[in-house]
Coordinates of C-alpha atoms in Angstrom, one line a residue:
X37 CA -40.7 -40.9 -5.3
X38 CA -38.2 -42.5 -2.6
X39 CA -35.9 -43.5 -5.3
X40 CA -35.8 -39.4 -6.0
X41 CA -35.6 -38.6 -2.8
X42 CA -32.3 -40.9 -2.4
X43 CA -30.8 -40.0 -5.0
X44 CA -31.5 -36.2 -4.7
X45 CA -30.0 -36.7 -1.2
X46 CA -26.7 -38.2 -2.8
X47 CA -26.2 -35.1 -5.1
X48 CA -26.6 -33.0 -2.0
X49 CA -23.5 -34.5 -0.2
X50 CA -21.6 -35.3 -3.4
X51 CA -21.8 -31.2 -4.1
X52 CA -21.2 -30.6 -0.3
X53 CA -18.2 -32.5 -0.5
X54 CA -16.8 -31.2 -4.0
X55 CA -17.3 -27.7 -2.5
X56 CA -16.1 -28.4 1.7
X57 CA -14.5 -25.9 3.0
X58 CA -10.6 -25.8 3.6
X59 CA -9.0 -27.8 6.9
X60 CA -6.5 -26.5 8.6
X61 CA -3.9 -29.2 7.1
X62 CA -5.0 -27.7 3.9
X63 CA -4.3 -24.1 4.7
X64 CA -0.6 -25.6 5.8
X65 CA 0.0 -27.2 3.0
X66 CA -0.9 -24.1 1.0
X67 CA 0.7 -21.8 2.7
X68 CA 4.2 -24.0 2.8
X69 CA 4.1 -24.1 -1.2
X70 CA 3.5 -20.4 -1.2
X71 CA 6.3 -19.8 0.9
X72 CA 8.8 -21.4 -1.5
X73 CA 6.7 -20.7 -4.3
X74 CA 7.3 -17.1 -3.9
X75 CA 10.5 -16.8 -1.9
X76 CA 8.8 -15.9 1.6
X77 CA 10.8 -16.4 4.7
X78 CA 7.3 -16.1 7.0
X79 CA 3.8 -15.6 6.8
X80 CA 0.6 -15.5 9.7
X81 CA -2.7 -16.5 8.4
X82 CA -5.6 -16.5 10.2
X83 CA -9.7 -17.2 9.2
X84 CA -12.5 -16.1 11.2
X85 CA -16.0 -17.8 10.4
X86 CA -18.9 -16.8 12.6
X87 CA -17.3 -14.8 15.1
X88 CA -14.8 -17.3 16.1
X89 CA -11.2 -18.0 15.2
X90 CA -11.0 -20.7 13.5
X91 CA -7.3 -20.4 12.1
X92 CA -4.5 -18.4 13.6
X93 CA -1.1 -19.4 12.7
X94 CA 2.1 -18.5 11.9
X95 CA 4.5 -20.2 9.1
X96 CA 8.1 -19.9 8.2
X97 CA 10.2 -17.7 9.9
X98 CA 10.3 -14.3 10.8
X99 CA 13.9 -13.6 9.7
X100 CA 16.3 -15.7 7.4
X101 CA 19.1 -14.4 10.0
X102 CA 17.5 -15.7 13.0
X103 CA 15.2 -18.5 11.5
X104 CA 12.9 -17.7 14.3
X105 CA 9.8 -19.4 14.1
X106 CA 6.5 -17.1 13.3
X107 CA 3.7 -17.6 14.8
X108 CA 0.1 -15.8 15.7
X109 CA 1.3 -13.5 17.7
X110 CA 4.0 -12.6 15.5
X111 CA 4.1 -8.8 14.5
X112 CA 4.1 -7.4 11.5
X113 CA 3.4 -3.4 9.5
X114 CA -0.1 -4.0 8.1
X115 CA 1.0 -1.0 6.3
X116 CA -1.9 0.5 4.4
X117 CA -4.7 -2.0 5.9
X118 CA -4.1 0.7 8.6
X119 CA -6.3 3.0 6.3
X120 CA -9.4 1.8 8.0
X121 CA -7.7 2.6 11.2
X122 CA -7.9 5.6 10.2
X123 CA -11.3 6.3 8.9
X124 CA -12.8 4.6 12.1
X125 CA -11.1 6.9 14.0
X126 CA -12.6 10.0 11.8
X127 CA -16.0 7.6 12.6
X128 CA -15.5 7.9 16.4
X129 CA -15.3 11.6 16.0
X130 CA -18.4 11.7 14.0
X131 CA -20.6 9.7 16.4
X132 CA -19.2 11.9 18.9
X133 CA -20.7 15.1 16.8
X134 CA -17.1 16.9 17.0
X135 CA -17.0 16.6 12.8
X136 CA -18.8 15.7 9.8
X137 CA -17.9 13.5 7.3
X138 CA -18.4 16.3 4.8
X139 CA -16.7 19.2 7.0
X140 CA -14.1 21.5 5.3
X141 CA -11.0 20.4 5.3
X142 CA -9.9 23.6 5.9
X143 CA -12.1 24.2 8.7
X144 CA -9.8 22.2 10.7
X145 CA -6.5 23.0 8.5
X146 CA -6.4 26.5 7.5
X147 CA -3.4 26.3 5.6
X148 CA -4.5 23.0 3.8
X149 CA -3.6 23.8 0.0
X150 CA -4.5 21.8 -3.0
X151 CA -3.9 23.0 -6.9
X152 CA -6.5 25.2 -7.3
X153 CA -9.2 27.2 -5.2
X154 CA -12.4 25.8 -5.8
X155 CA -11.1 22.0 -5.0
X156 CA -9.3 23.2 -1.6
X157 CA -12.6 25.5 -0.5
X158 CA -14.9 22.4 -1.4
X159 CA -12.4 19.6 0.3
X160 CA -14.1 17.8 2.8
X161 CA -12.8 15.0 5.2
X162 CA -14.5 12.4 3.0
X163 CA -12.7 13.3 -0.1
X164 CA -9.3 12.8 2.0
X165 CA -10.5 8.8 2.3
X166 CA -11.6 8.5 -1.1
X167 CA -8.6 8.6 -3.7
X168 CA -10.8 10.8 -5.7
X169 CA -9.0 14.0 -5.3
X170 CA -7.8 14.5 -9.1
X171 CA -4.0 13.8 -8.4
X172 CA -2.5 11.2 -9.8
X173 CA -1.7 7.3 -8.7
X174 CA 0.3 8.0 -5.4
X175 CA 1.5 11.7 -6.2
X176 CA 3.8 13.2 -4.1
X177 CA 4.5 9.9 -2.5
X178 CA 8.5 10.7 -2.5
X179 CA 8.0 12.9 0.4
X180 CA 7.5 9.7 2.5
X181 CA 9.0 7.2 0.2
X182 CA 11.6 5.8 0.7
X183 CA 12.3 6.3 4.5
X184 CA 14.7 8.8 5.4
X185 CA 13.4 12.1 4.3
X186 CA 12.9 15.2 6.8
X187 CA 9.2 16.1 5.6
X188 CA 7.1 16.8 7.9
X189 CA 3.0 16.7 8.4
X190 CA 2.7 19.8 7.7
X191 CA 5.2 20.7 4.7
X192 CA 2.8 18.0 2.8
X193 CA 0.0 20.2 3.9
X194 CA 1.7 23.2 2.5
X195 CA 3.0 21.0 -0.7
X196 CA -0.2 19.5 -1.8
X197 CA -0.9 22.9 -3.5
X198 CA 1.7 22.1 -6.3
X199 CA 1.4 18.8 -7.3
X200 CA -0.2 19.0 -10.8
X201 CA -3.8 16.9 -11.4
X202 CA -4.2 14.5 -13.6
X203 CA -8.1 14.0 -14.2
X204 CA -10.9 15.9 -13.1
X205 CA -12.2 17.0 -9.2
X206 CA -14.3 13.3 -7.6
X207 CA -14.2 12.4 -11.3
X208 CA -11.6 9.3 -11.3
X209 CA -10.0 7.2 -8.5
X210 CA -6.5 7.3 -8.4
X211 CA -4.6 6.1 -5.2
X212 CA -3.2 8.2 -2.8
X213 CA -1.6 8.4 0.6
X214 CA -0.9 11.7 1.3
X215 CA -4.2 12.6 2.2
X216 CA -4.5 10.0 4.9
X217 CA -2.1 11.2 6.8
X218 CA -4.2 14.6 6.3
X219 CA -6.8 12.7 7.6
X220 CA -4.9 11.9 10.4
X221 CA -3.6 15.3 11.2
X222 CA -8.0 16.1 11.7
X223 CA -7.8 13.4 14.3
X224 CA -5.1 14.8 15.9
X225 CA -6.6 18.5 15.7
X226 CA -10.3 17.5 16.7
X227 CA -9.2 15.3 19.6
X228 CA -6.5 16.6 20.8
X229 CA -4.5 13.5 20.8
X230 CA -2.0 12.7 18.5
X231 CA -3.2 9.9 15.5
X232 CA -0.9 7.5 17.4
X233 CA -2.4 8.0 20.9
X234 CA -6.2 8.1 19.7
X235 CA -6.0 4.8 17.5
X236 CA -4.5 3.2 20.3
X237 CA -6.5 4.5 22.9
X238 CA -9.7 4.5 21.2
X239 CA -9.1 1.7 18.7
X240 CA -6.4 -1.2 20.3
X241 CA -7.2 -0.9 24.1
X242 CA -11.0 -1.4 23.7
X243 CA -10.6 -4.2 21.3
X244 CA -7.6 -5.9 23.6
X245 CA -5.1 -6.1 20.8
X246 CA -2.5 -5.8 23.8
X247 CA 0.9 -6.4 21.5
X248 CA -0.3 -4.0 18.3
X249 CA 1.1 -0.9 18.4
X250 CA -0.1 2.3 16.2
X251 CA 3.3 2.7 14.9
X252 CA 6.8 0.3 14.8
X253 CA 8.6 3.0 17.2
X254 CA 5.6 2.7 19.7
X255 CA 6.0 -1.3 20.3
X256 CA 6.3 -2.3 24.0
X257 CA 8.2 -5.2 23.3
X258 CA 10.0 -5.9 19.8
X259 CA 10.9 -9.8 20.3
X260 CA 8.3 -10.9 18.2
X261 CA 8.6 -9.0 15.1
X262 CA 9.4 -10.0 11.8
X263 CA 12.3 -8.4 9.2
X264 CA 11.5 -7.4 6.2
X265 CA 12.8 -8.7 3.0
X266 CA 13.4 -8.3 -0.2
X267 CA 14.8 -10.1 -3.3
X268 CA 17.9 -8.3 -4.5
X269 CA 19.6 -9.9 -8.0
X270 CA 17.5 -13.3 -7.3
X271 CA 18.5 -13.5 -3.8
X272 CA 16.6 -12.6 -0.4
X273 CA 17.8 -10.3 2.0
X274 CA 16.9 -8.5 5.0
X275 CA 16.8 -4.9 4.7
X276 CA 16.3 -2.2 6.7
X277 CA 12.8 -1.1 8.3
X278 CA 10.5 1.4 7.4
X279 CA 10.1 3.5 10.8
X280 CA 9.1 7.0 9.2
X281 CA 6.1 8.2 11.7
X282 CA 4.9 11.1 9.0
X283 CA 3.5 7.8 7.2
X284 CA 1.9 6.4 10.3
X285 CA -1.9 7.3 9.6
X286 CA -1.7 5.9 6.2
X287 CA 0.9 2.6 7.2
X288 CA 2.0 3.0 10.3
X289 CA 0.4 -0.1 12.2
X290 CA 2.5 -3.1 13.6
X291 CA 0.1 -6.1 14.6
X292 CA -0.7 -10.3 14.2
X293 CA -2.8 -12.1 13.1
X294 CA -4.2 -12.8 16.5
X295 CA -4.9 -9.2 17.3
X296 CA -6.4 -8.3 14.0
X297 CA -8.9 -11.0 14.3
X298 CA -10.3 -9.2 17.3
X299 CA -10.6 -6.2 14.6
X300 CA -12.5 -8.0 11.7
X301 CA -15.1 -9.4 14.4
X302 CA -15.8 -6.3 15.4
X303 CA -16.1 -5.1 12.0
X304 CA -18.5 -7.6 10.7
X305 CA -20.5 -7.3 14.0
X306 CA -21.3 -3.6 12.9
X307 CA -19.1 -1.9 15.7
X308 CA -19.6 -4.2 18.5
X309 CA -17.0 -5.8 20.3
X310 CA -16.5 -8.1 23.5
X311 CA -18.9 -10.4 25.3
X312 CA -21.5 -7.3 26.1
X313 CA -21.5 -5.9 22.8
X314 CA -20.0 -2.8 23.7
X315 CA -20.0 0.0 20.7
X316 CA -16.8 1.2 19.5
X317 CA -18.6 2.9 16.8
X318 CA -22.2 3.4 15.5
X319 CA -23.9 1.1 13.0
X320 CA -24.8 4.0 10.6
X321 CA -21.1 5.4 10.3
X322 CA -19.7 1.6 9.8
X323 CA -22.1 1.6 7.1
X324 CA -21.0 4.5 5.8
X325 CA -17.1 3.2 5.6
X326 CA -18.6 0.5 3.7
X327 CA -20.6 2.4 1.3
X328 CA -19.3 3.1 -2.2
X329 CA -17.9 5.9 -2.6
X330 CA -15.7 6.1 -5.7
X331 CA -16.1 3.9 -8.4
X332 CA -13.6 1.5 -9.8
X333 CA -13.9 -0.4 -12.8
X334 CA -15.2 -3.7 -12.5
X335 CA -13.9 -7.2 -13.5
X336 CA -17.1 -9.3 -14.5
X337 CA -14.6 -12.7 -15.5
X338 CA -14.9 -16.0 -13.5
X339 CA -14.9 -17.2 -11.2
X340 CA -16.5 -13.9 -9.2
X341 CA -18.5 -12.5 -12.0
X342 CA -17.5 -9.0 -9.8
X343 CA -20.7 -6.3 -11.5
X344 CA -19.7 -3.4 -9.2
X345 CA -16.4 -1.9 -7.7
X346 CA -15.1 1.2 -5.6
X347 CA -13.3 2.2 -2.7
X348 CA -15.4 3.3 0.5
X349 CA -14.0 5.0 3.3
X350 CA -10.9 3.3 4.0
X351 CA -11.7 -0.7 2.3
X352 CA -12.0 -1.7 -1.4
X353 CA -15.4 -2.8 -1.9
X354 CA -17.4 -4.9 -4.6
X355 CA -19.7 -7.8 -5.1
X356 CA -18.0 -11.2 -4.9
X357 CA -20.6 -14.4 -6.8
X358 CA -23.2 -12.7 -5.1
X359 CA -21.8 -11.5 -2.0
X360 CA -20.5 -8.2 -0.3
X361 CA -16.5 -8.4 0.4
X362 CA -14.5 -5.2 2.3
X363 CA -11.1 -5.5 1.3
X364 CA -7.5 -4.2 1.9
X365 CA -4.0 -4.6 0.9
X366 CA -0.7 -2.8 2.3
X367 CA 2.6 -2.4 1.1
X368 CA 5.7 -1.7 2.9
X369 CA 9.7 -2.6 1.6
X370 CA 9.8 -6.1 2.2
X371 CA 6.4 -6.3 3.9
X372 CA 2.9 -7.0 2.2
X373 CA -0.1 -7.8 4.1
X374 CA -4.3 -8.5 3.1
X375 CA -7.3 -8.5 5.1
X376 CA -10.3 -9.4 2.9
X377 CA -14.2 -9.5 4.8
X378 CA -17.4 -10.9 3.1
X379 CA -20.0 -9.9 5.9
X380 CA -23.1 -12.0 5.0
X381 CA -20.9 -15.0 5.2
X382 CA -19.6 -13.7 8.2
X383 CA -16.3 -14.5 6.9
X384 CA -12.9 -12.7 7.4
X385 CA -9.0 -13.5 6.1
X386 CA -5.9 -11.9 7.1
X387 CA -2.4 -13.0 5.4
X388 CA 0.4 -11.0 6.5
X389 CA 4.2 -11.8 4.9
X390 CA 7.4 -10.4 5.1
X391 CA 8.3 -10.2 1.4
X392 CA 7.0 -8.0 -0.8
X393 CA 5.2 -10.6 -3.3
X394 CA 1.4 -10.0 -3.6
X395 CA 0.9 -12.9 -5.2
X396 CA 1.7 -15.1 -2.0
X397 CA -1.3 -13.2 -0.2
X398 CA -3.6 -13.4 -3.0
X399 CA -3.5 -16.9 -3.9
X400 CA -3.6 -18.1 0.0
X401 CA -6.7 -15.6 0.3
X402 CA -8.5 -16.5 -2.9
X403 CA -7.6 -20.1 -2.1
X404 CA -9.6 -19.7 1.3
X405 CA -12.3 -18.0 0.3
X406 CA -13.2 -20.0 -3.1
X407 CA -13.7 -23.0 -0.6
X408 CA -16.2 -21.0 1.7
X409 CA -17.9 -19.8 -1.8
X410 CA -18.1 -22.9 -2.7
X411 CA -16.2 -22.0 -5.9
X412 CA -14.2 -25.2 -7.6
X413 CA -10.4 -23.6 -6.5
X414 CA -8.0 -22.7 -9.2
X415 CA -4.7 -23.4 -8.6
X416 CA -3.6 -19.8 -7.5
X417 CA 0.0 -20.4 -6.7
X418 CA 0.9 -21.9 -10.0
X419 CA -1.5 -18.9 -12.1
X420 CA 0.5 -16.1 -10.1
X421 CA 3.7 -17.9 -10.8
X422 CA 3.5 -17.8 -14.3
X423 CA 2.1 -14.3 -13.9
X424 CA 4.6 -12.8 -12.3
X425 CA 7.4 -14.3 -14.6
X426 CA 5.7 -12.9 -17.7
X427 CA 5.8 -9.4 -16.3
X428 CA 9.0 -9.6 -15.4
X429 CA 10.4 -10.8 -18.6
X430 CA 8.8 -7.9 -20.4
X431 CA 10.1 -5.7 -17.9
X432 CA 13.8 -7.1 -18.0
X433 CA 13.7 -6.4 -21.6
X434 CA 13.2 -3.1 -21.0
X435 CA 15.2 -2.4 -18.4
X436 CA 18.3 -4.5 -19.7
X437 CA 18.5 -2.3 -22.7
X438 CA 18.5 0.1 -20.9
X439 CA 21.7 -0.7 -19.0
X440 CA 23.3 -2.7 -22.5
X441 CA 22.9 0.8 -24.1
X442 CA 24.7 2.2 -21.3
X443 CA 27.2 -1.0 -20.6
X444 CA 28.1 0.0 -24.5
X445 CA 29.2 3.9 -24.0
X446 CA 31.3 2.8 -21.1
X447 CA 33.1 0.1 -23.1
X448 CA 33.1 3.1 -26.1
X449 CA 34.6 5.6 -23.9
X450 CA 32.5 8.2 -24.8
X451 CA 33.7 11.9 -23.4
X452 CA 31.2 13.8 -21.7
X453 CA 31.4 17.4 -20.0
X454 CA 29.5 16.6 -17.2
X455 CA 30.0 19.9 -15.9
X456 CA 27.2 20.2 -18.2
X457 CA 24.7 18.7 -16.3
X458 CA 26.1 19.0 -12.6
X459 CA 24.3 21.9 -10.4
X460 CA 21.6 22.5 -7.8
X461 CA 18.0 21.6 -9.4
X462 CA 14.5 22.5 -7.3
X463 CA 11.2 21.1 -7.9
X464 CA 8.2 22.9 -6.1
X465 CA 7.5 20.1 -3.9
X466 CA 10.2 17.8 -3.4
X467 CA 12.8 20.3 -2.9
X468 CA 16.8 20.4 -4.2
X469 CA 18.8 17.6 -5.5
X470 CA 22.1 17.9 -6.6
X471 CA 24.3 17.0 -9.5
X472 CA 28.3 16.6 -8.9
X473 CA 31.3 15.3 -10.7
X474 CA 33.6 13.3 -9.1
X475 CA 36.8 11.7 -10.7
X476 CA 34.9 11.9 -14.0
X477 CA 31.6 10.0 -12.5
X478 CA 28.5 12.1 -11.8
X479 CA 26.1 11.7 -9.1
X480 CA 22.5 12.2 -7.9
X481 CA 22.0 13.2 -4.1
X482 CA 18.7 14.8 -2.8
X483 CA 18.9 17.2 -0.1
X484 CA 15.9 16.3 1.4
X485 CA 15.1 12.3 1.1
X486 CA 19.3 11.2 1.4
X487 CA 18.3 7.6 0.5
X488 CA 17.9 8.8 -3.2
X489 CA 21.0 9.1 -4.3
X490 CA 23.4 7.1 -6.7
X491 CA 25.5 7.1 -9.9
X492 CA 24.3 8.6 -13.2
X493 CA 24.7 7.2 -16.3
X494 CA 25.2 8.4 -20.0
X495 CA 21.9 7.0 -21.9
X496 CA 21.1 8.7 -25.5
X497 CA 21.8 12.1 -25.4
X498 CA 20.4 14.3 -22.9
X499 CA 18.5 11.3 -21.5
X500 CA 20.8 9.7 -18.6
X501 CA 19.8 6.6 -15.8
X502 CA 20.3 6.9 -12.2
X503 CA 21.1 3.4 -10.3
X504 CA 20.1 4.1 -6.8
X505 CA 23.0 3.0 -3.9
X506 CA 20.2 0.9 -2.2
X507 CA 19.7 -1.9 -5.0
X508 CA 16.3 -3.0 -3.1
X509 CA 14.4 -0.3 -4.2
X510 CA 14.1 -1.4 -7.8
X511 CA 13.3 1.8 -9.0
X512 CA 16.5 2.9 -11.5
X513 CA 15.3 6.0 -12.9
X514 CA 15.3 8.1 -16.0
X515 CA 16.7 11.8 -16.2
X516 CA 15.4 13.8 -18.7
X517 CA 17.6 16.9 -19.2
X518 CA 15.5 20.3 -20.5
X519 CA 17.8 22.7 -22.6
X520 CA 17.3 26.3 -23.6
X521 CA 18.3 27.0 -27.1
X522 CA 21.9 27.8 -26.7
X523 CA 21.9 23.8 -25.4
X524 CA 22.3 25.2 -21.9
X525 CA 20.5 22.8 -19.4
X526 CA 18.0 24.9 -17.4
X527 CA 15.6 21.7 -16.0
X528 CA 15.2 18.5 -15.1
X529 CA 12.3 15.9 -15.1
X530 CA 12.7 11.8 -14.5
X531 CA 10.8 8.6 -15.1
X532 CA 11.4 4.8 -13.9
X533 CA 12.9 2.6 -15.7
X534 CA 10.6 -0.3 -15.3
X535 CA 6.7 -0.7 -15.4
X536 CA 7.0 -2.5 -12.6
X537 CA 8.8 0.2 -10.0
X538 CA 6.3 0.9 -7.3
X539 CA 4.5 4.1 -8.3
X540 CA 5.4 5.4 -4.3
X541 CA 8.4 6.3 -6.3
X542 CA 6.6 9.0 -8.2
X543 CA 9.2 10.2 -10.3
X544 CA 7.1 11.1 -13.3
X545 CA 5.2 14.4 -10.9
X546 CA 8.6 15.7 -10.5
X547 CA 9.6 19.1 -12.3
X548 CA 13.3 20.3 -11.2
X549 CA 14.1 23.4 -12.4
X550 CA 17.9 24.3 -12.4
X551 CA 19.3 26.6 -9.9
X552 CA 21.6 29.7 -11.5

């Protein structure tokens, strides 16, 4: 019996320390291979176990011009991890019985329009939070994407109306981010306060995240910010910042890793924040953020044997080996950011970078959390590695055919009226862009978003390819000329080039119509 005891005791430690959970040397020596791994200038990680900090650091630097160090209080756009800023607002209000979360929308937006009757009239402020609305993966996202254009809050209110679905009403989750910044246009209505002003009033001062700011135009002091970046023809450059305020209640937030820690405590202590356990919001309505709400498909595979999936009211949710995890990513040019909670561990991770690889946060995060699963650790790094080159090898192929086709009718000098094509061509929602010839070149300019423009290219017959001036936004598109019978062009539609292009550039919902 004391023979079994021993060695029983043995097996206990030997599985303890196959399964311990990362060190902080650990976490650097991760993070430093994931930087070059996946060409990241800077990244701030930080783990909170318990309700205390037990990681906050920065890595790298936060621009290849400066080579400034980052570090915890380094700032960076969480970009759409600012999603469940915005639901917790909508949750303040509710405590505060001023809405409902299954209100009208057009209760508090009259003139809130989506494609047909029934689904506007039965739009509530849920649905808004839910990507459940019938529309496609991020339709009409080329009204805020890329920066630059002269939308406004309410012309995607008005707009909504004609952006075509794609499945059924609650039926299907597709994402969207349109209708969060809807959502944060009933913040601003309800409370009187702009989205800006309530997160930041309601949300960031109670919680003492002192250096976040609800939006990158709204920062106090700008020092300690990181650029963002972006791989152009296999090298890294800086690029210009996303500063469009219309995209605010979906993206807008700048913050650290420092000051979001003070966020995921509160979060996993249901609402409750600071040494007296002061309510920012109710138990019951931060149970309702994390309750399913549409499903998503579920990966069952090792090592997380995930049975259920869906998006709640502003966090991914699912079962992780066992265990409850709230998730979010966000996505800006050059910046990617994840925060990733599993409650009943009492467990949170936040990995914010400056380059727009998902990989790097996925394989820190996965990394961190397999050890506090007590999950034998695949080597991420290496598995997103290869990953990522094989989808970009299929899509090269593509895309470099594209451009040998059109390489080859250069080099053939093939004559084309493009008086044929050039004109003034309206879709319902996006508005005009025009076509003009110029020293035997034609050219793509939008009236209404002036970063989309660039040179246009003969393809196969009426199908031509745009290359955008601004090479880092990887999203060369298609044109798809629409002829009457007499071979006059009377439309328009596009599609990207490559599977890859990030479906904000929602080409494929476009429907140009040409201008007499």
């Amino acid at each position: 019996m004391k023979k079994f005891k021993i060695t029983l005791v043995l097996f206990v430690i030997l599985v303890s320390n196959s399964f311990a959970q990362i060190t902080s040397n650990e976490v650097d020596a991760l993070v430093e291979r994931t930087l070059k791994t996946f060409d990241v200038p800077g990244i701030a990680v930080a783990i909170v176990k318990d309700g205390t900090v037990v990681l906050s650091k920065g890595y790298g630097v936060k621009s290849i011009l400066t080579n400034e160090k980052v570090d915890a209080n380094t700032l960076f756009g969480i970009a759409s991890n600012s999603k469940a800023f915005t639901s917790a607002a909508l949750a303040i209000l509710v405590d505060e019985e001023k809405i409902k979360w299954d209100d009208k929308v057009i209760q508090y937006l009259p003139n809130f329009r989506m494609y047909n009757d029934y689904v506007t009239n039965e739009f509530t402020i849920r649905d808004l939070l839910t990507h459940r609305s019938g529309l496609g993966l991020g339709a009409g996202d080329l009204m805020i994407w890329p920066d630059g254009s002269n939308f406004t809050a309410q012309d995607i209110i008005q707009n909504l109306q004609y952006l075509k679905p794609v499945s059924a009403f609650r039926t299907k989750y597709d994402y969207d981010n349109l209708l969060y910044i809807v959502a944060g246009e009933i913040v601003s209505v309800v409370s009187g306060k702009s989205w800006c002003d309530f997160v930041e009033e309601r949300l960031m001062k109670p919680l003492e995240m002192t250096k976040s700011a609800a939006s990158f135009v709204r920062l106090k002091d700008t020092s300690n910010v990181i650029a963002p970046h972006v791989p152009i023809d296999g090298k890294l450059k800086v690029i210009k910042r996303y500063q469009n305020q219309l995209f605010d209640g979906a993206a807008g937030i700048y913050s650290s890793v420092n000051d979001l820690s003070k966020w995921i405590i509160m979060q996993m202590n249901n609402g409750k924040y600071g040494s007296e356990n002061k309510q920012l919001f109710s138990k019951k309505e931060h149970d309702e953020m994390w309750q399913l709400q549409t499903i998503i498909p579920a990966n069952t595979k090792a090592p997380y044997n995930t049975h259920f999936s869906g998006y709640g009211l502003g966090w991914f949710l699912s079962d992780v080996k066992g265990y409850k995890q709230a998730t979010h990513t966000g996505g800006l040019e050059g910046i990617v950011t994840q925060v990733t909670l599993l409650p009943e561990l009492n467990l949170g991770i936040i990995v914010l970078t400056n380059q727009q690889s998902g990989a790097a946060f996925s394989a820190i995060t996965n990394t961190i959390k397999d050890s506090y699963l007590g999950i034998q650790s695949e080597d991420y790094v290496t598995i997103y590695s290869n990953r990522i080159k094989a989808n970009e090898e299929t899509a090269d192929k593509v895309t470099e055919e594209v451009w040998a086709t059109v390489a080859k009718n250069k080099k053939e000098k093939l004559k084309i009226d493009f008086n044929t094509f050039t004109g003034t061509f309206k879709d319902n929602w996006f508005g005009e862009i025009v076509l003009t010839e110029k020293k035997g070149k034609l050219f793509f300019a939008s009236k209404r978003s002036p970063q989309l423009s660039g040179e246009v290219f003969l393809y196969k017959e009426n199908n031509f390819v745009v290359k955008w001036d601004n090479a880092y936004f990887h999203a060369d598109a298609h044109l798809f000329f629409e002829c009457d019978t007499t071979g006059k062009v009377i439309g328009l539609k596009m599609q990207p080039i490559s599977e890859l292009t990030d479906f904000s550039y929602d080409f494929q919902d476009l429907d140009f119509k040409k201008i007499p």
